Amino acid sequence: MKQTRPIKKLLIANRGEISCRIIKTARKMGIATVAVYSDADANALHVKMADEAVRLGPAPSRESYLKGELIIAAAIKLGVDAIHPGYGFLSENAQFCKLCEQHDIIFVGPPVPAIEAMGSKSAAKQIMQKAGVPLVPGYHGEDQSADLLKQHADDMGYPVLLKAAAGGGGKGMRQVAASNEFFAALDAAKREAMSSFSDDIMLVEKYLADPRHVEIQVFCDNHGNGVYLFERDCSVQRRHQKVIEEAPAPGMTEALRAQMGEAALKAAHAINYVGAGTVEFLLEPDGQFFFMEMNTRLQVEHPVTEMITQQDLVEWQLKVAQNEILPCEQSDLQIHGHAFEARVYAEDPNNDFLPSTGKLIKLVPPTESQHVRVDTGVLQGDDVSPYYDPMIAKLIVWDADRATALARLASALSDYHVDGVTTNIDFLYNLASHEAFQQEKLTTHFIERHESSLFLSDLSSTETMVPIATAFLIMRRQSENQSKDLVNSPWQASNHWRMNESHLEKLELLIQGISISVKVEHLGRLDHTRHSLKIFVDNKEYVCVCELSKDVMNINLNGHNQQIKWVERTEHATLFTEQMAVTCAIQAPDLGLEDVDDHHGGFNAPMNGTIVGLLVDVDQLVEKGDTLMVMEAMKMEHAIKAPNKGKVTEFYFSAGDLVGGGAQLLAFELQE
Ligand code: ADP
């Protein structure tokens, strides 16, 4: 039996929140820490938190965080005993794990053969098939001829899913609805896989219609022990990437939990697994489940498991790496309460979740407590750079049951104040407040299915939204004027006296990005803080009394009292109403200037990237929504689409060209 080998000094070969999170546990265990950083991260939080830090190189990951030899050299120089790879970067890189072994440095993760076995989704499926773990039906063979792949898809019946064998993070994946779309989808999936993983081997799977993503956390030590720490439901996804995760999975029975847990352990034992691992399954509505893949590392969403099991999984990892036996046996583990994790991203949900970069001019997370945990790697004033994943934080909440935990999630999101970059906070709030989510109607298609209510572009669907936003904007204007010390000006008097005029004010508002006209009658001040207004929207009339404080508005609207949290951002304010987050602003008067950007986001490169291809010819007539050009940025493909019927009159770039963020890509002529 191997000897216990204490870790005194740990290098974390990662950045951001996961580096910070690992440092916290190492510190608790009395282990010294070494951070690594790129030039973009010289002043990052993980660097500040670690006892020592070593520069790796320039900002791009391949010149810094992916440079295994440099990391090993730093570890040797600083007398490091172990390297924790976090997730992403080198965490599932067998080559790096071998390098660690060669230099007698402990790799906090599974042994090389286990990483290799699960490194390819195809090979993993073959191993699991032999071990008797149920698989998603499909083809995962070595012959990769396009015709053969298509033949398998045709035989299986559509829709099918093409997946990169080396894939991860939802990249290199394409759904194919019909036979005639197969080759185009195969090309696109291979292209994305090649650029992300330098490998374009594909597998074809039956596309399940309405599954949930349920995964099992497993842990094994070097002494033959293995346990499962129950499940996480990660069904709420966009572009096949997780958005909100929770544990335990709603509706899970004890019997199914045990069955899935045992299957996951069978998968782990089949490859002599050691350390933390996750076995991902698709769960069908009838309770059938199928193996998708095994991730041989700590997952992003591990905190929900920590919250419900009251265990520290990084501590477990470090103990196992020191060759200790697992801290618990299966019978010691129990589920306590319910936890959610929301991934707070710098991205624009209203623009296809395009990453957003820039300075975090405001970053005020909710207060942490036994119910609220914020795992982050950035501070106010830091930049979200285009070089790395634009995650700002993971917001984790816990409570005794699902409904209470979900209410806490919504509340904590409304207390998360970020400005300077566009974030998905409002979108996460809409998810957390959504009736179907509250009712546990989970499926991997949740976001698509509820698109209209999650992205809300129809103001009529919640009747009181416009008058509430109007009242807020009036109150906000009032308090701004007061703070500008204009209270003594007759023009700002709150009795709304107007010469020869009624008190009716006409306003143009922008609510959820939609222009709307309203009329407001100022009924006057009731006391020092409360104002009374009458608001006219279309033919309806609303009487309200409202009071605005720093981050809450109290409003009585036609006899209904509500407290609504709000936050001010650069371009608008957001109100967190019961159903959803509502953005609003008073529109600047229209001076009749020509709208120079009538292109749904314009034909400008959203960020630095590479042109992948031009999909139409110059002067070719195209329809609204047709893809004109595809560019790749941050390893994702982005389609530049026609805003309306018309034609491209000139492309300013060709396939393969590098473009800078903001560059104009093409000229487009609308057809009348
Ligand atoms: P990645 O490694 O890129 O994350 P996965 O294989 O884990 O890819 O799949 C990611 C997500 O894609 C799943 O959580 C699920 O929502 C969806 N998915 C994967 N395979 C299928 C399938 N066969 N049918 C339906 N959805 C699938």
Short mmCIF file of N, CA and C in Angstrom, two decimals, residues 215-335:
data_model
loop_
_atom_site.label_atom_id
_atom_site.label_comp_id
_atom_site.label_asym_id
_atom_site.label_seq_id
_atom_site.Cartn_x
_atom_site.Cartn_y
_atom_site.Cartn_z
N GLU A 215 -26.26 14.49 -13.13
CA GLU A 215 -24.91 13.93 -13.02
C GLU A 215 -24.63 13.51 -11.58
N ILE A 216 -23.75 12.54 -11.46
CA ILE A 216 -23.43 12.00 -10.14
C ILE A 216 -22.00 12.36 -9.78
N GLN A 217 -21.83 12.89 -8.59
CA GLN A 217 -20.47 13.17 -8.07
C GLN A 217 -19.93 11.90 -7.45
N VAL A 218 -18.80 11.43 -7.96
CA VAL A 218 -18.18 10.26 -7.33
C VAL A 218 -16.83 10.66 -6.74
N PHE A 219 -16.37 9.85 -5.82
CA PHE A 219 -15.06 10.06 -5.20
C PHE A 219 -14.46 8.69 -4.90
N CYS A 220 -13.21 8.49 -5.28
CA CYS A 220 -12.54 7.22 -4.98
C CYS A 220 -11.16 7.53 -4.40
N ASP A 221 -10.67 6.62 -3.56
CA ASP A 221 -9.31 6.82 -3.04
C ASP A 221 -8.38 5.73 -3.60
N ASN A 222 -7.15 5.75 -3.14
CA ASN A 222 -6.16 4.78 -3.63
C ASN A 222 -6.28 3.44 -2.92
N HIS A 223 -7.26 3.32 -2.04
CA HIS A 223 -7.34 2.11 -1.21
C HIS A 223 -8.57 1.27 -1.55
N GLY A 224 -9.11 1.51 -2.74
CA GLY A 224 -10.24 0.71 -3.20
C GLY A 224 -11.60 1.19 -2.73
N ASN A 225 -11.65 2.33 -2.04
CA ASN A 225 -12.95 2.84 -1.59
C ASN A 225 -13.54 3.80 -2.61
N GLY A 226 -14.85 3.76 -2.74
CA GLY A 226 -15.54 4.70 -3.63
C GLY A 226 -16.90 5.05 -3.08
N VAL A 227 -17.29 6.30 -3.18
CA VAL A 227 -18.64 6.71 -2.77
C VAL A 227 -19.22 7.62 -3.83
N TYR A 228 -20.55 7.78 -3.81
CA TYR A 228 -21.16 8.83 -4.64
C TYR A 228 -21.78 9.85 -3.71
N LEU A 229 -21.58 11.11 -4.06
CA LEU A 229 -22.12 12.19 -3.22
C LEU A 229 -23.39 12.74 -3.87
N PHE A 230 -24.23 11.83 -4.28
CA PHE A 230 -25.54 12.15 -4.82
C PHE A 230 -25.46 12.87 -6.16
N GLU A 231 -26.60 13.50 -6.53
CA GLU A 231 -26.70 14.02 -7.88
C GLU A 231 -26.81 15.53 -7.93
N ARG A 232 -26.58 16.05 -9.14
CA ARG A 232 -26.87 17.46 -9.43
C ARG A 232 -27.73 17.48 -10.68
N ASP A 233 -28.70 18.35 -10.70
CA ASP A 233 -29.50 18.53 -11.90
C ASP A 233 -28.98 19.78 -12.60
N CYS A 234 -28.50 19.60 -13.82
CA CYS A 234 -27.92 20.73 -14.57
C CYS A 234 -28.67 20.89 -15.88
N SER A 235 -29.98 20.77 -15.82
CA SER A 235 -30.76 20.78 -17.05
C SER A 235 -30.88 22.16 -17.68
N VAL A 236 -30.82 23.20 -16.86
CA VAL A 236 -31.03 24.54 -17.42
C VAL A 236 -29.74 24.96 -18.13
N GLN A 237 -29.80 24.93 -19.46
CA GLN A 237 -28.60 25.15 -20.26
C GLN A 237 -28.88 26.10 -21.41
N ARG A 238 -27.81 26.75 -21.87
CA ARG A 238 -27.89 27.48 -23.12
C ARG A 238 -26.70 27.02 -23.95
N ARG A 239 -26.94 26.83 -25.22
CA ARG A 239 -25.91 26.28 -26.12
C ARG A 239 -25.26 25.04 -25.50
N HIS A 240 -26.03 24.20 -24.88
CA HIS A 240 -25.54 22.99 -24.22
C HIS A 240 -24.56 23.29 -23.09
N GLN A 241 -24.60 24.50 -22.56
CA GLN A 241 -23.75 24.82 -21.41
C GLN A 241 -24.63 25.13 -20.22
N LYS A 242 -24.15 24.71 -19.06
CA LYS A 242 -24.98 24.84 -17.86
C LYS A 242 -25.13 26.29 -17.43
N VAL A 243 -26.31 26.63 -16.94
CA VAL A 243 -26.59 28.01 -16.51
C VAL A 243 -26.92 28.04 -15.01
N ILE A 244 -27.85 27.18 -14.61
CA ILE A 244 -28.18 27.04 -13.18
C ILE A 244 -28.13 25.54 -12.86
N GLU A 245 -27.48 25.21 -11.75
CA GLU A 245 -27.42 23.82 -11.33
C GLU A 245 -28.03 23.71 -9.94
N GLU A 246 -28.54 22.53 -9.63
CA GLU A 246 -29.09 22.36 -8.29
C GLU A 246 -28.86 20.94 -7.77
N ALA A 247 -28.90 20.83 -6.45
CA ALA A 247 -28.80 19.52 -5.81
C ALA A 247 -29.70 19.55 -4.58
N PRO A 248 -30.42 18.48 -4.30
CA PRO A 248 -30.57 17.29 -5.13
C PRO A 248 -31.45 17.58 -6.35
N ALA A 249 -31.57 16.58 -7.24
CA ALA A 249 -32.42 16.75 -8.42
C ALA A 249 -33.88 16.65 -8.00
N PRO A 250 -34.71 17.62 -8.39
CA PRO A 250 -36.13 17.54 -8.02
C PRO A 250 -36.77 16.25 -8.51
N GLY A 251 -37.63 15.71 -7.69
CA GLY A 251 -38.40 14.52 -8.09
C GLY A 251 -37.60 13.22 -8.04
N MET A 252 -36.37 13.26 -7.60
CA MET A 252 -35.54 12.05 -7.56
C MET A 252 -36.05 11.10 -6.47
N THR A 253 -36.22 9.83 -6.83
CA THR A 253 -36.62 8.87 -5.79
C THR A 253 -35.37 8.24 -5.19
N GLU A 254 -35.51 7.70 -4.01
CA GLU A 254 -34.37 7.03 -3.37
C GLU A 254 -33.87 5.88 -4.25
N ALA A 255 -34.81 5.16 -4.85
CA ALA A 255 -34.44 3.99 -5.65
C ALA A 255 -33.63 4.42 -6.88
N LEU A 256 -34.10 5.46 -7.58
CA LEU A 256 -33.40 5.91 -8.79
C LEU A 256 -32.03 6.50 -8.42
N ARG A 257 -32.00 7.21 -7.31
CA ARG A 257 -30.73 7.80 -6.85
C ARG A 257 -29.69 6.69 -6.62
N ALA A 258 -30.13 5.64 -5.95
CA ALA A 258 -29.21 4.54 -5.66
C ALA A 258 -28.77 3.87 -6.96
N GLN A 259 -29.72 3.71 -7.89
CA GLN A 259 -29.42 3.05 -9.16
C GLN A 259 -28.40 3.88 -9.96
N MET A 260 -28.63 5.19 -10.03
CA MET A 260 -27.72 6.06 -10.79
C MET A 260 -26.36 6.15 -10.07
N GLY A 261 -26.41 6.22 -8.76
CA GLY A 261 -25.17 6.29 -7.97
C GLY A 261 -24.32 5.05 -8.19
N GLU A 262 -24.99 3.87 -8.16
CA GLU A 262 -24.26 2.62 -8.36
C GLU A 262 -23.69 2.54 -9.78
N ALA A 263 -24.49 3.00 -10.76
CA ALA A 263 -24.01 2.98 -12.15
C ALA A 263 -22.79 3.88 -12.29
N ALA A 264 -22.82 5.03 -11.61
CA ALA A 264 -21.69 5.97 -11.70
C ALA A 264 -20.44 5.35 -11.06
N LEU A 265 -20.64 4.67 -9.94
CA LEU A 265 -19.48 4.03 -9.30
C LEU A 265 -18.93 2.90 -10.17
N LYS A 266 -19.85 2.20 -10.85
CA LYS A 266 -19.42 1.13 -11.75
C LYS A 266 -18.54 1.74 -12.85
N ALA A 267 -18.98 2.91 -13.36
CA ALA A 267 -18.20 3.59 -14.39
C ALA A 267 -16.82 3.97 -13.85
N ALA A 268 -16.78 4.49 -12.63
CA ALA A 268 -15.50 4.91 -12.04
C ALA A 268 -14.58 3.71 -11.82
N HIS A 269 -15.16 2.63 -11.28
CA HIS A 269 -14.33 1.45 -11.02
C HIS A 269 -13.83 0.82 -12.32
N ALA A 270 -14.62 0.96 -13.39
CA ALA A 270 -14.21 0.37 -14.68
C ALA A 270 -12.89 0.96 -15.17
N ILE A 271 -12.56 2.15 -14.71
CA ILE A 271 -11.29 2.76 -15.16
C ILE A 271 -10.34 2.98 -13.97
N ASN A 272 -10.57 2.26 -12.88
CA ASN A 272 -9.73 2.38 -11.67
C ASN A 272 -9.57 3.83 -11.26
N TYR A 273 -10.67 4.49 -11.16
CA TYR A 273 -10.67 5.93 -10.90
C TYR A 273 -10.18 6.27 -9.50
N VAL A 274 -9.51 7.41 -9.38
CA VAL A 274 -9.09 7.94 -8.07
C VAL A 274 -9.35 9.44 -8.07
N GLY A 275 -9.94 9.93 -6.97
CA GLY A 275 -10.17 11.39 -6.84
C GLY A 275 -11.61 11.76 -7.12
N ALA A 276 -11.83 13.04 -7.43
CA ALA A 276 -13.19 13.54 -7.68
C ALA A 276 -13.52 13.36 -9.15
N GLY A 277 -14.69 12.83 -9.42
CA GLY A 277 -15.10 12.67 -10.81
C GLY A 277 -16.60 12.85 -10.92
N THR A 278 -17.05 13.15 -12.14
CA THR A 278 -18.48 13.31 -12.34
C THR A 278 -18.93 12.46 -13.51
N VAL A 279 -19.96 11.68 -13.26
CA VAL A 279 -20.50 10.86 -14.33
C VAL A 279 -21.81 11.51 -14.76
N GLU A 280 -21.83 11.92 -16.04
CA GLU A 280 -23.00 12.66 -16.55
C GLU A 280 -23.97 11.72 -17.26
N PHE A 281 -25.22 11.89 -16.92
CA PHE A 281 -26.27 11.08 -17.54
C PHE A 281 -27.36 11.97 -18.13
N LEU A 282 -28.03 11.44 -19.14
CA LEU A 282 -29.28 12.07 -19.56
C LEU A 282 -30.38 11.22 -18.93
N LEU A 283 -31.33 11.90 -18.30
CA LEU A 283 -32.42 11.19 -17.62
C LEU A 283 -33.71 11.46 -18.38
N GLU A 284 -34.36 10.40 -18.81
CA GLU A 284 -35.61 10.53 -19.58
C GLU A 284 -36.79 10.66 -18.62
N PRO A 285 -37.91 11.23 -19.11
CA PRO A 285 -39.06 11.40 -18.23
C PRO A 285 -39.55 10.09 -17.60
N ASP A 286 -39.31 8.95 -18.29
CA ASP A 286 -39.78 7.68 -17.72
C ASP A 286 -38.78 7.06 -16.73
N GLY A 287 -37.70 7.79 -16.40
CA GLY A 287 -36.76 7.28 -15.40
C GLY A 287 -35.59 6.51 -15.99
N GLN A 288 -35.60 6.30 -17.34
CA GLN A 288 -34.44 5.65 -17.96
C GLN A 288 -33.29 6.64 -17.96
N PHE A 289 -32.08 6.17 -17.75
CA PHE A 289 -30.95 7.09 -17.81
C PHE A 289 -29.82 6.50 -18.65
N PHE A 290 -29.07 7.39 -19.28
CA PHE A 290 -28.02 6.97 -20.21
C PHE A 290 -26.73 7.71 -19.91
N PHE A 291 -25.61 6.98 -19.93
CA PHE A 291 -24.30 7.59 -19.73
C PHE A 291 -23.96 8.52 -20.89
N MET A 292 -23.49 9.72 -20.58
CA MET A 292 -23.02 10.63 -21.63
C MET A 292 -21.51 10.70 -21.63
N GLU A 293 -20.95 11.06 -20.47
CA GLU A 293 -19.50 11.14 -20.37
C GLU A 293 -19.10 11.21 -18.90
N MET A 294 -17.79 11.02 -18.66
CA MET A 294 -17.29 11.20 -17.31
C MET A 294 -16.25 12.31 -17.33
N ASN A 295 -16.40 13.27 -16.45
CA ASN A 295 -15.42 14.35 -16.34
C ASN A 295 -14.47 14.02 -15.21
N THR A 296 -13.19 13.96 -15.56
CA THR A 296 -12.19 13.46 -14.61
C THR A 296 -11.54 14.61 -13.84
N ARG A 297 -12.36 15.44 -13.26
CA ARG A 297 -11.85 16.63 -12.54
C ARG A 297 -12.93 17.12 -11.59
N LEU A 298 -12.61 18.19 -10.89
CA LEU A 298 -13.61 18.86 -10.07
C LEU A 298 -14.48 19.67 -11.04
N GLN A 299 -15.80 19.63 -10.87
CA GLN A 299 -16.67 20.37 -11.79
C GLN A 299 -16.91 21.80 -11.29
N VAL A 300 -17.25 22.67 -12.22
CA VAL A 300 -17.60 24.06 -11.87
C VAL A 300 -18.68 24.05 -10.78
N GLU A 301 -19.66 23.17 -10.94
CA GLU A 301 -20.84 23.20 -10.08
C GLU A 301 -20.69 22.38 -8.80
N HIS A 302 -19.44 22.01 -8.43
CA HIS A 302 -19.27 21.18 -7.23
C HIS A 302 -19.82 21.83 -5.95
N PRO A 303 -19.90 23.20 -5.86
CA PRO A 303 -20.38 23.77 -4.59
C PRO A 303 -21.80 23.34 -4.18
N VAL A 304 -22.68 23.05 -5.14
CA VAL A 304 -24.03 22.65 -4.70
C VAL A 304 -23.97 21.32 -3.95
N THR A 305 -23.05 20.45 -4.39
CA THR A 305 -22.88 19.18 -3.68
C THR A 305 -22.28 19.43 -2.30
N GLU A 306 -21.34 20.36 -2.24
CA GLU A 306 -20.73 20.69 -0.94
C GLU A 306 -21.80 21.20 0.03
N MET A 307 -22.71 22.03 -0.49
CA MET A 307 -23.72 22.62 0.40
C MET A 307 -24.67 21.55 0.95
N ILE A 308 -25.08 20.61 0.10
CA ILE A 308 -26.06 19.64 0.60
C ILE A 308 -25.43 18.48 1.37
N THR A 309 -24.13 18.25 1.17
CA THR A 309 -23.50 17.15 1.92
C THR A 309 -22.68 17.67 3.09
N GLN A 310 -22.52 18.98 3.16
CA GLN A 310 -21.72 19.63 4.20
C GLN A 310 -20.28 19.10 4.19
N GLN A 311 -19.76 18.88 3.01
CA GLN A 311 -18.38 18.43 2.84
C GLN A 311 -17.63 19.45 2.00
N ASP A 312 -16.31 19.46 2.16
CA ASP A 312 -15.46 20.32 1.34
C ASP A 312 -14.75 19.41 0.33
N LEU A 313 -15.17 19.47 -0.92
CA LEU A 313 -14.64 18.51 -1.91
C LEU A 313 -13.18 18.76 -2.26
N VAL A 314 -12.73 19.99 -2.13
CA VAL A 314 -11.31 20.25 -2.39
C VAL A 314 -10.47 19.63 -1.27
N GLU A 315 -11.00 19.69 -0.05
CA GLU A 315 -10.31 19.03 1.07
C GLU A 315 -10.23 17.52 0.81
N TRP A 316 -11.33 16.96 0.33
CA TRP A 316 -11.33 15.53 0.00
C TRP A 316 -10.26 15.25 -1.07
N GLN A 317 -10.22 16.12 -2.09
CA GLN A 317 -9.24 15.90 -3.16
C GLN A 317 -7.82 15.90 -2.61
N LEU A 318 -7.54 16.86 -1.73
CA LEU A 318 -6.18 16.98 -1.21
C LEU A 318 -5.84 15.80 -0.30
N LYS A 319 -6.83 15.34 0.44
CA LYS A 319 -6.60 14.18 1.31
C LYS A 319 -6.32 12.93 0.47
N VAL A 320 -7.13 12.74 -0.56
CA VAL A 320 -6.92 11.57 -1.43
C VAL A 320 -5.55 11.68 -2.10
N ALA A 321 -5.18 12.89 -2.51
CA ALA A 321 -3.87 13.09 -3.15
C ALA A 321 -2.74 12.78 -2.18
N GLN A 322 -3.00 12.97 -0.89
CA GLN A 322 -1.99 12.64 0.13
C GLN A 322 -2.02 11.16 0.47
N ASN A 323 -2.87 10.44 -0.25
CA ASN A 323 -2.98 9.00 -0.09
C ASN A 323 -3.78 8.56 1.13
N GLU A 324 -4.56 9.47 1.67
CA GLU A 324 -5.40 9.10 2.81
C GLU A 324 -6.62 8.34 2.32
N ILE A 325 -7.33 7.69 3.24
CA ILE A 325 -8.57 7.05 2.83
C ILE A 325 -9.68 8.10 2.80
N LEU A 326 -10.75 7.82 2.07
CA LEU A 326 -11.86 8.79 1.93
C LEU A 326 -12.36 9.21 3.32
N PRO A 327 -12.72 10.48 3.50
CA PRO A 327 -13.19 10.93 4.81
C PRO A 327 -14.50 10.27 5.26
N CYS A 328 -15.28 9.75 4.32
CA CYS A 328 -16.59 9.18 4.68
C CYS A 328 -16.84 7.88 3.94
N GLU A 329 -17.71 7.07 4.53
CA GLU A 329 -18.25 5.92 3.80
C GLU A 329 -19.62 6.32 3.28
N GLN A 330 -20.14 5.50 2.35
CA GLN A 330 -21.43 5.85 1.75
C GLN A 330 -22.51 6.10 2.82
N SER A 331 -22.53 5.24 3.83
CA SER A 331 -23.61 5.35 4.82
C SER A 331 -23.47 6.60 5.70
N ASP A 332 -22.29 7.24 5.69
CA ASP A 332 -22.13 8.48 6.47
C ASP A 332 -22.70 9.69 5.74
N LEU A 333 -22.91 9.53 4.44
CA LEU A 333 -23.31 10.71 3.63
C LEU A 333 -24.82 10.88 3.60
N GLN A 334 -25.24 12.11 3.81
CA GLN A 334 -26.69 12.41 3.79
C GLN A 334 -26.94 13.71 3.06
N ILE A 335 -28.16 13.86 2.58
CA ILE A 335 -28.53 15.12 1.90
C ILE A 335 -29.20 16.05 2.90
#
